[in-house]
PDB file of C-alpha atoms in Angstrom:
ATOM      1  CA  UNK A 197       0.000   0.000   0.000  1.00 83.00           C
ATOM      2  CA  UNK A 198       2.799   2.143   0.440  1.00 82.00           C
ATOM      3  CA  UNK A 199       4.345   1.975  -2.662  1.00 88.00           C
ATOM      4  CA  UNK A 200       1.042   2.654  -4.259  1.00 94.00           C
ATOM      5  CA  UNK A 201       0.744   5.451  -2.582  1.00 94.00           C
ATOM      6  CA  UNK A 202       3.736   6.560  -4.064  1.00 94.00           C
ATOM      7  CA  UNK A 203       2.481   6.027  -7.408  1.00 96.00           C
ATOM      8  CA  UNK A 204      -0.631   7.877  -6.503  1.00 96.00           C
ATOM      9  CA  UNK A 205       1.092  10.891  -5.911  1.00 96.00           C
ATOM     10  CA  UNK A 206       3.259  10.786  -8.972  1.00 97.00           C
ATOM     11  CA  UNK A 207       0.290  10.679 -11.022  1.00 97.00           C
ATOM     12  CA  UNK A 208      -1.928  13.175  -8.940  1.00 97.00           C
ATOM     13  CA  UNK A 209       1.627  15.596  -9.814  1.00 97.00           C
ATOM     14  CA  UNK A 210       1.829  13.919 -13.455  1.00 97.00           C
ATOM     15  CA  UNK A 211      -1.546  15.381 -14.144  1.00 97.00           C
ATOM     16  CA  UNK A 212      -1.665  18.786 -12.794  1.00 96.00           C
ATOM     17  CA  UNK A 213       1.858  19.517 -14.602  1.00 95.00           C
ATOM     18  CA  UNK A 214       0.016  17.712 -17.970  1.00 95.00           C
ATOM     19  CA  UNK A 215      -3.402  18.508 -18.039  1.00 94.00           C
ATOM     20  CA  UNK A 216      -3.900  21.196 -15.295  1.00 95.00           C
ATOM     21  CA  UNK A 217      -6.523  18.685 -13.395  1.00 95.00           C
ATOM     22  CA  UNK A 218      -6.416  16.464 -10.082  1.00 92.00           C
ATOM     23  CA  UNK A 219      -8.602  14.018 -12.037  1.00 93.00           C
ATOM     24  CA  UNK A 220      -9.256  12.357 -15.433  1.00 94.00           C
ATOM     25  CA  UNK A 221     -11.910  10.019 -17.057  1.00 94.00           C
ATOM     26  CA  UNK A 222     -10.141   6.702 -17.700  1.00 93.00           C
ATOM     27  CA  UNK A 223     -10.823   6.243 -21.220  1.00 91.00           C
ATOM     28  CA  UNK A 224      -8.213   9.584 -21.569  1.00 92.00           C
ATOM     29  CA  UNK A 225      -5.143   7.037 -20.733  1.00 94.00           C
ATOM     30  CA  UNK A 226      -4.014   5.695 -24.098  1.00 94.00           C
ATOM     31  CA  UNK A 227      -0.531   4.514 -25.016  1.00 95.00           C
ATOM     32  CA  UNK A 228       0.502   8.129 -25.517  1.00 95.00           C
ATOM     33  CA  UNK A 229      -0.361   8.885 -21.521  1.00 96.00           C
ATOM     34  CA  UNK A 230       1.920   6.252 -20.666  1.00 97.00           C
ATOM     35  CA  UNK A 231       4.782   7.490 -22.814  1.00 96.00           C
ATOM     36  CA  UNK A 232       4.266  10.912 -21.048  1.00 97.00           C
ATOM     37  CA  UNK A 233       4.280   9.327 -17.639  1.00 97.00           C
ATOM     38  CA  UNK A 234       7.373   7.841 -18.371  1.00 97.00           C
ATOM     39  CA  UNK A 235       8.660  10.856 -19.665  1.00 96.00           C
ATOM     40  CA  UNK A 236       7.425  12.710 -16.294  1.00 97.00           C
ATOM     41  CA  UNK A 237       9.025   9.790 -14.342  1.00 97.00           C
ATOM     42  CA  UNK A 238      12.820   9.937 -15.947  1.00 96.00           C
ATOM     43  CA  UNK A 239      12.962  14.333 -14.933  1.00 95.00           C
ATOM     44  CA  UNK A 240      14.635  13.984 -11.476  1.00 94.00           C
ATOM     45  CA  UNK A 241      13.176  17.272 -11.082  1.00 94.00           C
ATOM     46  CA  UNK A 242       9.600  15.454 -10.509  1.00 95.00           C
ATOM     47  CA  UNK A 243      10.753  12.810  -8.311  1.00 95.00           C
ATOM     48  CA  UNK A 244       8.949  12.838  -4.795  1.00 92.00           C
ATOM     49  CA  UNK A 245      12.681  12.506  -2.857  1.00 90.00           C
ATOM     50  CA  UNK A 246      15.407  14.333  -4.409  1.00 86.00           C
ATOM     51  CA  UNK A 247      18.124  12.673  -2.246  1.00 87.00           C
ATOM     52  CA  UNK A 248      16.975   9.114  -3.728  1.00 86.00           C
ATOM     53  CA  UNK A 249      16.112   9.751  -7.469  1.00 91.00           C
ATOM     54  CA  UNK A 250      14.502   6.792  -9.391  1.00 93.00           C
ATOM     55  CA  UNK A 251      16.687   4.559 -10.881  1.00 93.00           C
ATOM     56  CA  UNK A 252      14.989   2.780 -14.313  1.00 94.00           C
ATOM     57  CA  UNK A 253      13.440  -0.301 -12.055  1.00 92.00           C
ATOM     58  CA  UNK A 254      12.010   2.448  -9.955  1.00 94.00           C
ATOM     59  CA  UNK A 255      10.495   4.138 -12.733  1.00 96.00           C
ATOM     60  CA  UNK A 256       9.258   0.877 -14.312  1.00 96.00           C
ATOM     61  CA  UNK A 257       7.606  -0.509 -10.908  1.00 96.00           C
ATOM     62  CA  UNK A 258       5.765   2.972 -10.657  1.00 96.00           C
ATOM     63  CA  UNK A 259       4.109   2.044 -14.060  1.00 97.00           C
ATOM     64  CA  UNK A 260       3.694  -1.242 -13.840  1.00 96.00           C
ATOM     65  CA  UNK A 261       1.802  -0.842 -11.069  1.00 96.00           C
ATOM     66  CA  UNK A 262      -0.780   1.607 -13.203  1.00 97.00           C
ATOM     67  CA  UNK A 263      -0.446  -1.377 -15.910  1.00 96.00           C
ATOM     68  CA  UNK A 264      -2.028  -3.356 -13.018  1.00 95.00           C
ATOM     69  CA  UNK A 265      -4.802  -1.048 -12.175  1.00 95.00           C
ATOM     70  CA  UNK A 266      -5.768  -0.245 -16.039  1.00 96.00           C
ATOM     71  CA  UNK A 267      -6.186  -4.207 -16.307  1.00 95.00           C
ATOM     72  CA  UNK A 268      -8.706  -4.390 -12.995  1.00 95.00           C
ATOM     73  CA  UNK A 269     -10.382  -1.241 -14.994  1.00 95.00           C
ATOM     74  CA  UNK A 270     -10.754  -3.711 -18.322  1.00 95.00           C
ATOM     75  CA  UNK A 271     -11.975  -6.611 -16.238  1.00 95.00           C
ATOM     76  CA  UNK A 272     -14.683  -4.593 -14.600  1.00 96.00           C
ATOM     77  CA  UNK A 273     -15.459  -3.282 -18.196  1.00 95.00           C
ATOM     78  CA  UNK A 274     -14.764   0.796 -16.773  1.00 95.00           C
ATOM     79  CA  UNK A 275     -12.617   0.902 -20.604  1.00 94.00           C
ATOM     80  CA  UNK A 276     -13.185  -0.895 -23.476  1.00 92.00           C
ATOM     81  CA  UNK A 277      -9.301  -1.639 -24.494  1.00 92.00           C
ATOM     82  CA  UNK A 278      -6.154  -1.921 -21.845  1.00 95.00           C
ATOM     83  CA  UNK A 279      -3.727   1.073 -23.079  1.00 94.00           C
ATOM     84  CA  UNK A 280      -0.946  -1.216 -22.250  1.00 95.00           C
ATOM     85  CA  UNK A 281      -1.262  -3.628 -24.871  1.00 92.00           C
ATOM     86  CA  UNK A 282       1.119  -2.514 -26.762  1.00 92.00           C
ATOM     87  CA  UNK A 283       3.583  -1.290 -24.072  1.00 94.00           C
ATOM     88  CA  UNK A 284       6.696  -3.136 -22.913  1.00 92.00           C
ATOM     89  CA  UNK A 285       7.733  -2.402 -19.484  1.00 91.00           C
ATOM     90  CA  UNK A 286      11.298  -2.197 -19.175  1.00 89.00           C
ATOM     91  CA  UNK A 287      13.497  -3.383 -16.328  1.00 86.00           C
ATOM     92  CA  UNK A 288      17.194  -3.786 -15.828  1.00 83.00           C
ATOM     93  CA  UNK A 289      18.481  -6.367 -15.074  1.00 76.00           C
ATOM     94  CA  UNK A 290      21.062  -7.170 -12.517  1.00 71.00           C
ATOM     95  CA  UNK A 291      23.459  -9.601 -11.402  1.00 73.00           C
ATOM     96  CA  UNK A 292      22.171 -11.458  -8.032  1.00 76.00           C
ATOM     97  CA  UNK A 293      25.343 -11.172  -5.561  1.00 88.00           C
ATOM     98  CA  UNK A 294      25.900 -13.671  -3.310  1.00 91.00           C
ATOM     99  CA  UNK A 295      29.442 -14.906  -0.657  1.00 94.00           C
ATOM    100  CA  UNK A 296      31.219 -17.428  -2.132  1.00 92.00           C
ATOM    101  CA  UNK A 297      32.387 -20.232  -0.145  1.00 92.00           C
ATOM    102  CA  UNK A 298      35.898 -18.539   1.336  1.00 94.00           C
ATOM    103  CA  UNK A 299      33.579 -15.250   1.596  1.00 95.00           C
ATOM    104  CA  UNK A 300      31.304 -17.222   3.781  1.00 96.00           C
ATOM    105  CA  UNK A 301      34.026 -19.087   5.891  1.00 96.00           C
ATOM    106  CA  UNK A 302      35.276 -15.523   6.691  1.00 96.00           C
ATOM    107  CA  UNK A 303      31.913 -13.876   7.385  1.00 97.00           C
ATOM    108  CA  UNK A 304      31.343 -16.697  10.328  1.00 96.00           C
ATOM    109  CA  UNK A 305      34.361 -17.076  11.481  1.00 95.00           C
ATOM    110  CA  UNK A 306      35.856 -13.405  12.159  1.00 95.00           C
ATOM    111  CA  UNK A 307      36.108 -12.164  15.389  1.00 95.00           C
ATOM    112  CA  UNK A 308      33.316  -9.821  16.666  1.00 94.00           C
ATOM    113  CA  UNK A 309      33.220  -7.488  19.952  1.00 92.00           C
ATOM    114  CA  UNK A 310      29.743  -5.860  19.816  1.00 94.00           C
ATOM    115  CA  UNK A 311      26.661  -8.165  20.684  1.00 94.00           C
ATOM    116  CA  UNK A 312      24.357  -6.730  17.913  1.00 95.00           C
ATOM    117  CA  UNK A 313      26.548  -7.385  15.195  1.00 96.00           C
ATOM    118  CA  UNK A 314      27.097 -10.958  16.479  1.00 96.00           C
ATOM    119  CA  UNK A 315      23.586 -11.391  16.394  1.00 95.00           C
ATOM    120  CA  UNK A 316      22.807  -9.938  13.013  1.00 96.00           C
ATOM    121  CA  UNK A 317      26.214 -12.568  12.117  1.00 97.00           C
ATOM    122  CA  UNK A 318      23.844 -15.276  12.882  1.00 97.00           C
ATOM    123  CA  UNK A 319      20.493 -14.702  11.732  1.00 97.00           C
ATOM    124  CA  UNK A 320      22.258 -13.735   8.310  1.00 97.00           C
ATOM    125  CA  UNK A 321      24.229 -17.231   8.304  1.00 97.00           C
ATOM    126  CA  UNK A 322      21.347 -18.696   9.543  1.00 97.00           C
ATOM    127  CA  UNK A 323      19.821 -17.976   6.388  1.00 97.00           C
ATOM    128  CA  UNK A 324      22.776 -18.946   4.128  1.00 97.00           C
ATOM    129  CA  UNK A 325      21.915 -22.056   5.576  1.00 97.00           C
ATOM    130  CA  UNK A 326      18.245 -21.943   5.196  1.00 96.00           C
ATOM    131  CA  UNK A 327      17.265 -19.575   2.077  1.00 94.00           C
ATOM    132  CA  UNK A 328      14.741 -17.851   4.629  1.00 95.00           C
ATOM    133  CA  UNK A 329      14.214 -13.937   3.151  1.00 93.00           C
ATOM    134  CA  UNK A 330      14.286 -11.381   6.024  1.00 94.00           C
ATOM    135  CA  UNK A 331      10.605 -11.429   6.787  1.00 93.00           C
ATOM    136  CA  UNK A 332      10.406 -15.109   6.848  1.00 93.00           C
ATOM    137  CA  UNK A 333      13.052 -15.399   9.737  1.00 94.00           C
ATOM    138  CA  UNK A 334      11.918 -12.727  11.360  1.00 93.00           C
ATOM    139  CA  UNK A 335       8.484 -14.721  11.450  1.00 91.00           C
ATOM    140  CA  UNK A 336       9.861 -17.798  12.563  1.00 92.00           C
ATOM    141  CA  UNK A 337       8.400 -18.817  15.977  1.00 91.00           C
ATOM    142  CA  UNK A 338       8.724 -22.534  17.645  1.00 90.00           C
ATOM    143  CA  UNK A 339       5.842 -24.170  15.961  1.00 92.00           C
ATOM    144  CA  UNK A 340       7.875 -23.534  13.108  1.00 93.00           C
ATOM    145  CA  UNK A 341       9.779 -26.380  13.958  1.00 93.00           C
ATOM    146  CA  UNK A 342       8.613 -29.876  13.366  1.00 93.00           C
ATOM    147  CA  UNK A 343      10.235 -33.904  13.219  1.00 93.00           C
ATOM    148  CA  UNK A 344      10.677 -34.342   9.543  1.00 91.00           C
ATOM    149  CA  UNK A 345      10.651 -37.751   8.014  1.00 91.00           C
ATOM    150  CA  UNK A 346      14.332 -38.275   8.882  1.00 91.00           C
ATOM    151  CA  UNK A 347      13.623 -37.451  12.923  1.00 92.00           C
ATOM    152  CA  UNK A 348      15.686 -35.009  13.019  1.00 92.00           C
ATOM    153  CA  UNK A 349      14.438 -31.169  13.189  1.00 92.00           C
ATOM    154  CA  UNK A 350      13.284 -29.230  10.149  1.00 94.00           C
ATOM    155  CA  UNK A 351      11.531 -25.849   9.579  1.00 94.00           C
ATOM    156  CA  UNK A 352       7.956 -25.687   8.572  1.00 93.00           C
ATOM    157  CA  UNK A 353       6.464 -22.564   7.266  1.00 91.00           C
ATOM    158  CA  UNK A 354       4.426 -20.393   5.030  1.00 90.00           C
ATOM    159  CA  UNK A 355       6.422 -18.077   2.779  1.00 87.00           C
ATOM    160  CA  UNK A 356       5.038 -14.000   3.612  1.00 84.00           C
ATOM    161  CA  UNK A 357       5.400 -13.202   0.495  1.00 80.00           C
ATOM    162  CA  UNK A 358       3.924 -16.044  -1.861  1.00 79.00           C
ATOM    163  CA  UNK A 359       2.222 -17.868   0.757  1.00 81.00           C
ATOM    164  CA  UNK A 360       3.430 -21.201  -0.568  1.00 84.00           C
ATOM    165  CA  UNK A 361       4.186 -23.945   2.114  1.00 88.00           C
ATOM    166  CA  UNK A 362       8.103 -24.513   2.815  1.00 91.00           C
ATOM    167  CA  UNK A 363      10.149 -27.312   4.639  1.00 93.00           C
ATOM    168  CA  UNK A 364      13.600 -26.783   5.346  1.00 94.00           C
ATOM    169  CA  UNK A 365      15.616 -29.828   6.675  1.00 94.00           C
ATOM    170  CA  UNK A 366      17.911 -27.792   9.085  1.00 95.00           C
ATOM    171  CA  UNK A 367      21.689 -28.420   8.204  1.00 95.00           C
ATOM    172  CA  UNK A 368      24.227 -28.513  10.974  1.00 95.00           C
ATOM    173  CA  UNK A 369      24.840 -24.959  11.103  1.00 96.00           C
ATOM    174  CA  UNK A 370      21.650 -23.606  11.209  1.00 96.00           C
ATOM    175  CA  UNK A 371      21.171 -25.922  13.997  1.00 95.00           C
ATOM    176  CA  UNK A 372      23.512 -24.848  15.977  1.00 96.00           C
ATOM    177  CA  UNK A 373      22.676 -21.030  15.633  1.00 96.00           C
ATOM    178  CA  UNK A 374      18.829 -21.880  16.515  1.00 94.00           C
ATOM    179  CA  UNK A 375      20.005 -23.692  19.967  1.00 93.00           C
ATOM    180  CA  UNK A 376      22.874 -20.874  21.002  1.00 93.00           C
ATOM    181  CA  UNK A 377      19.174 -18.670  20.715  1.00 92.00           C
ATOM    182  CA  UNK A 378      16.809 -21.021  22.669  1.00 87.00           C
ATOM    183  CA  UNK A 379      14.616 -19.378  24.867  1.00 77.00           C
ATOM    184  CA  UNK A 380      15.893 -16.073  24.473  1.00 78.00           C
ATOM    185  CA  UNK A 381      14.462 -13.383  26.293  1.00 74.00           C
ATOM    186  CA  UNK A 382      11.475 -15.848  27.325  1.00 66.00           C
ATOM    187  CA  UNK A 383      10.196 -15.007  23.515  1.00 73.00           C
ATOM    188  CA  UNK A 384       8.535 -17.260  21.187  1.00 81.00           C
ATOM    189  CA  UNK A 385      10.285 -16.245  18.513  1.00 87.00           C
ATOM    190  CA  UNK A 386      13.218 -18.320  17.756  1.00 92.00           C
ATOM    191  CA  UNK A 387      15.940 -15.487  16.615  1.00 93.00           C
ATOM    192  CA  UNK A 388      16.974 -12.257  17.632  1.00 92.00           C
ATOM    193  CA  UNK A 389      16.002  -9.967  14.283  1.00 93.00           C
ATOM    194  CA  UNK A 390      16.050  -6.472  14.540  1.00 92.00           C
ATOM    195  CA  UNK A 391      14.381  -3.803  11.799  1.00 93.00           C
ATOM    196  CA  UNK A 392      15.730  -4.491   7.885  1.00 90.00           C
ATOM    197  CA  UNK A 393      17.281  -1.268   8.175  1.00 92.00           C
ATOM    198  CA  UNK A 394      19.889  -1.801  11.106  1.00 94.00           C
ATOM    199  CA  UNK A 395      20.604  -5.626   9.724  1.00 95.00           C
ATOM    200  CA  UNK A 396      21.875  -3.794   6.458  1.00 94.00           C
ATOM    201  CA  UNK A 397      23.508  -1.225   8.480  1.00 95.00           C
ATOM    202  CA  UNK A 398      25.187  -3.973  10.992  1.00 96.00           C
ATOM    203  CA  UNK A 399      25.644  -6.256   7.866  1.00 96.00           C
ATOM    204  CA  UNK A 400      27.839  -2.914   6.069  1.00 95.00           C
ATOM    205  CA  UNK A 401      30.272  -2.762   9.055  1.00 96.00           C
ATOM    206  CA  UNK A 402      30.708  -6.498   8.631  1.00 96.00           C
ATOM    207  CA  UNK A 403      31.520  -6.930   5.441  1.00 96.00           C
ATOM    208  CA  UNK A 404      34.162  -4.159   5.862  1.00 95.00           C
ATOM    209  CA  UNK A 405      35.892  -6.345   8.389  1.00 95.00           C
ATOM    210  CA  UNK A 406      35.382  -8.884   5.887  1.00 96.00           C
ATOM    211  CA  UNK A 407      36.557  -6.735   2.704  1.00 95.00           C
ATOM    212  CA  UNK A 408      33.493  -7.864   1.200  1.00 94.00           C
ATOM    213  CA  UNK A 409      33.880  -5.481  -1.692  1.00 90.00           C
ATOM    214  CA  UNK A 410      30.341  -5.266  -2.746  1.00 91.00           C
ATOM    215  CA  UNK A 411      27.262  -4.081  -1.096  1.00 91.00           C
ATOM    216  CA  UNK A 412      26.010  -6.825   1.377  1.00 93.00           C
ATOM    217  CA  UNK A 413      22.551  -6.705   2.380  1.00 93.00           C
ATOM    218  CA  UNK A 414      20.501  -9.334   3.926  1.00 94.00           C
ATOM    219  CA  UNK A 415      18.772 -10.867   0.872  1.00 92.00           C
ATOM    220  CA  UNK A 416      22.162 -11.797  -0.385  1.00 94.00           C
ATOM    221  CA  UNK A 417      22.099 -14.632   2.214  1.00 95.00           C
ATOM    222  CA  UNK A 418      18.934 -15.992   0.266  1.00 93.00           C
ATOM    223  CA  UNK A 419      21.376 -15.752  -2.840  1.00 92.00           C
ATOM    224  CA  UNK A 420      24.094 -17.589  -1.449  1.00 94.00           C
ATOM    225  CA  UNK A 421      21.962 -20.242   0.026  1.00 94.00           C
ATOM    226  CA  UNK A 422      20.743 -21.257  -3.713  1.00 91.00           C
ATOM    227  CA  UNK A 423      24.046 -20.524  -5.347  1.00 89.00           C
ATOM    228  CA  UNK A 424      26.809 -21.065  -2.966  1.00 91.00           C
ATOM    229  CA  UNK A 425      25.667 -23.834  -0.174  1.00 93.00           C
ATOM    230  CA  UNK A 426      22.594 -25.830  -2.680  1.00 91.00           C
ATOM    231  CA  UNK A 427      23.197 -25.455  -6.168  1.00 87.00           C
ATOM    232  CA  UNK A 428      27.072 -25.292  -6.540  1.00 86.00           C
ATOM    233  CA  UNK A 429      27.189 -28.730  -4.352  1.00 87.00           C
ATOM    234  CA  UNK A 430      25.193 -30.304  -6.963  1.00 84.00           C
ATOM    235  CA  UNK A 431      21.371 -29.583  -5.369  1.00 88.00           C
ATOM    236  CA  UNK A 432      19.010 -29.779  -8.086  1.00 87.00           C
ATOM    237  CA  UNK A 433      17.037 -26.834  -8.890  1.00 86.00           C
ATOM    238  CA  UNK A 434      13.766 -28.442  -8.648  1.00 88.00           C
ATOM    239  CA  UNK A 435      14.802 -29.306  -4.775  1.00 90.00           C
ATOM    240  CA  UNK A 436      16.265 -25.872  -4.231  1.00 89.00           C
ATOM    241  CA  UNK A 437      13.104 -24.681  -6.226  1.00 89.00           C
ATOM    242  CA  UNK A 438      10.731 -26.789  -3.340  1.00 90.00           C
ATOM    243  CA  UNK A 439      13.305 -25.439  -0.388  1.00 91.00           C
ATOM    244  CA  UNK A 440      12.774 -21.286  -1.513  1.00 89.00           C
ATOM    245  CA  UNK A 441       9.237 -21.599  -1.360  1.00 87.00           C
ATOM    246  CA  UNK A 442       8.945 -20.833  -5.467  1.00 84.00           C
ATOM    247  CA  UNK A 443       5.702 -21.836  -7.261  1.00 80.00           C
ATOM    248  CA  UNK A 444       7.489 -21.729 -10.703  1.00 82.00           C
ATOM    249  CA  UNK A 445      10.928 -22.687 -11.555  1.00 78.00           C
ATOM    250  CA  UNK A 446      11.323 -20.450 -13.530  1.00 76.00           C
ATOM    251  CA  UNK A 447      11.345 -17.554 -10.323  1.00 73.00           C
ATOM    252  CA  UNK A 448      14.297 -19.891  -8.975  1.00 77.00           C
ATOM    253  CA  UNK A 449      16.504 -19.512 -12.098  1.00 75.00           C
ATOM    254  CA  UNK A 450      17.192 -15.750 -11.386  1.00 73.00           C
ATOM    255  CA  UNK A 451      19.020 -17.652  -8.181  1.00 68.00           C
ATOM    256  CA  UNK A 452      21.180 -19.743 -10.455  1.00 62.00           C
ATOM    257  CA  UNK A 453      24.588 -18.600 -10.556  1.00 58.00           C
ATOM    258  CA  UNK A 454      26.804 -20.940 -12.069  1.00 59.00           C
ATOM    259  CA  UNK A 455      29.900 -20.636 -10.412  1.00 62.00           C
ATOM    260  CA  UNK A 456      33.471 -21.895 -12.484  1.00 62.00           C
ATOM    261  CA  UNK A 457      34.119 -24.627  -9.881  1.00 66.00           C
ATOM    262  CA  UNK A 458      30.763 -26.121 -10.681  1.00 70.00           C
ATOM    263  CA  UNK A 459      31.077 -25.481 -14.547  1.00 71.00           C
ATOM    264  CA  UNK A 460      34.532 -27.213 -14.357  1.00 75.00           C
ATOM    265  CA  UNK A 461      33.482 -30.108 -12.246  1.00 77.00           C
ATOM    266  CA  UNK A 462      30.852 -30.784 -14.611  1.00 78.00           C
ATOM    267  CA  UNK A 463      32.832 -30.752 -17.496  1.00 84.00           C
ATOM    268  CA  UNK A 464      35.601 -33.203 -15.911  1.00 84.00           C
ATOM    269  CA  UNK A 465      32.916 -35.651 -15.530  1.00 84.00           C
ATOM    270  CA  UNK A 466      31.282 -35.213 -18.917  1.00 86.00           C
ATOM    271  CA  UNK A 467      35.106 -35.547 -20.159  1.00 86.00           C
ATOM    272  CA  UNK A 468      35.360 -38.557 -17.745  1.00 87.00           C
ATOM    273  CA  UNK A 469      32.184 -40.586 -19.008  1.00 86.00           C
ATOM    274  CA  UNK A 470      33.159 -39.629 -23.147  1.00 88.00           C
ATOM    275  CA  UNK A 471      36.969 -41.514 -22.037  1.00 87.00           C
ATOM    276  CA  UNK A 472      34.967 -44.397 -20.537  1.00 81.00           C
ATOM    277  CA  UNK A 473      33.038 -44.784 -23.915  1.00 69.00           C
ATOM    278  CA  UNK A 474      36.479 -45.015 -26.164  1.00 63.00           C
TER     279      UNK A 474
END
């Protein structure tokens, strides 16, 4: 709702500076308003917060979310034709960063002083270890945790976002990071998560100490779970697919990184199996 909001307000300013009103009929957005919108959109002098000016993907989620209302208007028959139809929205794409394995051994193993970085260390491992995203740890309470078919403890969950059912078999690590927290604070939550902001701000005096030389923030964990820890030691995608809580496979591929260790040990084996044929 928030971010609609914003998109409210860059159309109530969108229309004043274009057509001197506060409101329009609906049949008066063609493919030509959207153009202009975009237009509006790519002037940092009409963006809402001068000190963060929309970057391209900002611009195109601001749209695309008027691409979504237009199409509720065209289901409820308010216009006749969707002025998107002939519109491609436009995103950027980037590369999904993510600790490789020495990155990762040095991330958990340096030493650390302050308590709150410590425990933003662990819930951040603990999801290299589980894919979790931020709001699904943060959720994470003790009926989350149930006797999978192998006895031993896995996680059990609803994904916040989707909704889809997840169950995590809990590897060592993670393990051992949910027991160092048991019972803390008498709370039924099983980890200490602060706000996203002050993880990202904990997590950026980290990976200085690290010399992490990109920008860490939390959701990388959920990257280096699929890349680093599930895919890279031969995990399926399918399986790490089921573990992220994705409905299509597809949404899991944007995960993939194929890392040159992987690529090479493949090829060694295909090389291996063509030898055994001769």
């Amino acid at each position: 709702m928030k971010n609609y909001g914003g998109t409210k307000n860059y159309l109530k300013n969108f229309l004043f500076k274009k057509f001197k009103a506060d409101d329009i009929p609906l049949e008066y957005i063609q493919y030509s308003f959207i153009v202009d919108f975009e237009l509006f959109l790519r002037n940092p002098k009409n963006h809402l917060d001068k000190g963060k000016p929309l970057n391209n993907n900002g611009i195109m989620k601001h749209i695309e979310r008027l691409n979504k209302l237009m199409g509720f208007a065209e289901n409820l028959v308010w216009i006749v034709k969707h002025p998107f139809e002939k519109y491609q929205l436009s995103y950027t794409k980037f590369k999904n960063r993510f600790l490789t394995k020495n990155q990762l051994e040095t991330f958990e193993s340096i030493e650390l002083c302050d308590p709150k970085l410590m425990r933003v260390r662990d819930v951040f491992v603990f999801c290299c270890y589980t894919g979790l995203a931020y709001i699904d740890v943060k959720m994470l309470a003790k009926q989350s945790i149930v006797m999978g078919i192998d006895g031993k403890k896995w996680l059990s969950l609803y994904r916040e976002k989707s909704a889809e059912p997840v169950k995590i078999p809990l590897l060592d690590k993670a393990r051992i990071i949910l027991a160092k927290y048991e019972n803390f604070e008498d709370s039924e939550r099983l980890l200490p998560v602060c706000s996203n902001q002050k993880i990202n701000k904990y997590l950026k005096e980290i990976a200085a100490l690290c010399e992490i030389d990109f920008k860490l923030t939390f959701h990388v964990a959920r990257h280096t779970f699929a890349t680093t820890i599930t895919l890279s030691n031969g995990v399926p995608i399918s399986t790490v697919s089921k573990l992220l809580g994705h409905s299509k496979l597809s949404t899991t591929q944007i995960y993939a990184n194929v890392v040159e260790k992987k690529l090479q040990d493949d090829m060694n084996k295909l090389q291996e199996a063509l030898n055994d044929v001769r």
